Short mmCIF file of C-alpha atoms in Angstrom, two decimals:
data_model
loop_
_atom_site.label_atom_id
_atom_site.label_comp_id
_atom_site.label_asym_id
_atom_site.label_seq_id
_atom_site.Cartn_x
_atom_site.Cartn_y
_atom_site.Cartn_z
CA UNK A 26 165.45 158.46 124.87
CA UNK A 27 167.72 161.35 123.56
CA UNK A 28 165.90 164.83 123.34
CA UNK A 29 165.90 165.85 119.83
CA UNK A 30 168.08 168.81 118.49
CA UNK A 31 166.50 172.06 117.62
CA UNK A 32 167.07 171.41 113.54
CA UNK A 33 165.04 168.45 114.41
CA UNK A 34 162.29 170.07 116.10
CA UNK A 35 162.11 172.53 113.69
CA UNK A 36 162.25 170.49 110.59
CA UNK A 37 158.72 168.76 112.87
CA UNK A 38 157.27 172.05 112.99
CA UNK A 39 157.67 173.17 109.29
CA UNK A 40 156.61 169.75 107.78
CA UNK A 41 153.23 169.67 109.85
CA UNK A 42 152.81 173.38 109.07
CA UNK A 43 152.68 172.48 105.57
CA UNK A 44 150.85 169.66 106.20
CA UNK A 45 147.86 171.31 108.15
CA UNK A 46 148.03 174.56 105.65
CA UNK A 47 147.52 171.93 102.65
CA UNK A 48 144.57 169.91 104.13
CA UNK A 49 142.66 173.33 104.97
CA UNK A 50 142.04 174.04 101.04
CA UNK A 51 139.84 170.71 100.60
CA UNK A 52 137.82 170.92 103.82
CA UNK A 53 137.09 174.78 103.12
CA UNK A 54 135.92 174.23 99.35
CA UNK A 55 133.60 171.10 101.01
CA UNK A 56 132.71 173.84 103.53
CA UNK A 57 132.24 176.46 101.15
CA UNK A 58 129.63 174.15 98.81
CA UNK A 59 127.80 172.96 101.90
CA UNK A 60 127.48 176.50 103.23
CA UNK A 61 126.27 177.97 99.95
CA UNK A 62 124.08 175.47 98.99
CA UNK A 63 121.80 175.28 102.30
CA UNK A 64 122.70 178.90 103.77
CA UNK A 65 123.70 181.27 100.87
CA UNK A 66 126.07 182.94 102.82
CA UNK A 67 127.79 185.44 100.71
CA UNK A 68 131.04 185.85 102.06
CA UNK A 69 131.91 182.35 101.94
CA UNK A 70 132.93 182.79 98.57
CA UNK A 71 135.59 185.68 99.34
CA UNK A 72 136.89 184.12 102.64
CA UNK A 73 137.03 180.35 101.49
CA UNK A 74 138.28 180.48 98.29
CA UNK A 75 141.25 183.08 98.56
CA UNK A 76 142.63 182.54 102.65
CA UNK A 77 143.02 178.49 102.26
CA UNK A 78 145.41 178.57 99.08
CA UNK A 79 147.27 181.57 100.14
CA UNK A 80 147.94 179.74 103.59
CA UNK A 81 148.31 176.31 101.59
CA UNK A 82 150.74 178.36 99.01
CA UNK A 83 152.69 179.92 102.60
CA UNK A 84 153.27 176.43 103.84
CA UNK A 85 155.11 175.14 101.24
CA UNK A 86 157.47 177.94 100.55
CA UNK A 87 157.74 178.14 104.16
CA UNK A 88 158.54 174.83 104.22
CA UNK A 89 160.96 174.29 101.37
CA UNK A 90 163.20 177.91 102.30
CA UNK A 91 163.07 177.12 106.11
CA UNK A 92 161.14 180.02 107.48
CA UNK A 93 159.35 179.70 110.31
CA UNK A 94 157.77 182.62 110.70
CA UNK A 95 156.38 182.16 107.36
CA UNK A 96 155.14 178.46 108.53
CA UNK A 97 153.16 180.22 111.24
CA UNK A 98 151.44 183.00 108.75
CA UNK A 99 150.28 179.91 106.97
CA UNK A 100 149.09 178.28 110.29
CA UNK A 101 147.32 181.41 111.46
CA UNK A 102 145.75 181.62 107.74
CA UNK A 103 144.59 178.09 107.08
CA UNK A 104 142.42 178.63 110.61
CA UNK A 105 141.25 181.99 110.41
CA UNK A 106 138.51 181.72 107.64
CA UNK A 107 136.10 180.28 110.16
CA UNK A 108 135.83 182.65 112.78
CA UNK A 109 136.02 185.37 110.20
CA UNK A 110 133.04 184.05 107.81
CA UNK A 111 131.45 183.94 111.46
CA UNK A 112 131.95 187.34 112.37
CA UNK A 113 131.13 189.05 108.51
CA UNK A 114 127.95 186.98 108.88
CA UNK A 115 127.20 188.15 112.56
CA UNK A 116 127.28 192.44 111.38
CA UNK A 117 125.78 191.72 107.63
#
């Protein structure tokens, strides 16, 4: 089996960048509704609606003008909601 070029690799990386980046805005908003309605949590509201479609927004562009380091802003953004709703929740 031939090792794939580097163009390859990285056209692999951007695509599931995008990919992950665009599936994080419907499981937030599901996560945001279930959170609100049983918890209340305030901050769900600021961190779940505005982080996943930046990140989702990121992925594509990233995507479609071939920049990586773009592609991993959107990575890092799609993921980071959680453990920042977490730790807003934690001092409030």
């Amino acid at each position: 089996m031939p090792y794939p070029s580097s163009s390859e690799n990285l056209e692999l990386f951007l695509t599931r960048a995008r990919m992950l980046s665009a599936v994080a805005v419907p499981a937030y908003l599901a996560l945001l509704l279930f959170l609100t309605s049983e918890e209340g949590w305030r901050w769900s509201f600021l961190v779940l609606c505005v982080l996943p479609p930046v990140a989702a927004v990121a992925g594509f562009v990233g995507k479609r003008d071939i920049r990586p380091g773009l592609a991993v802003a959107a990575l890092v953004l799609a993921f980071a909601p959680l453990p920042l709703i977490g730790g807003l929740e934690a001092l409030f």
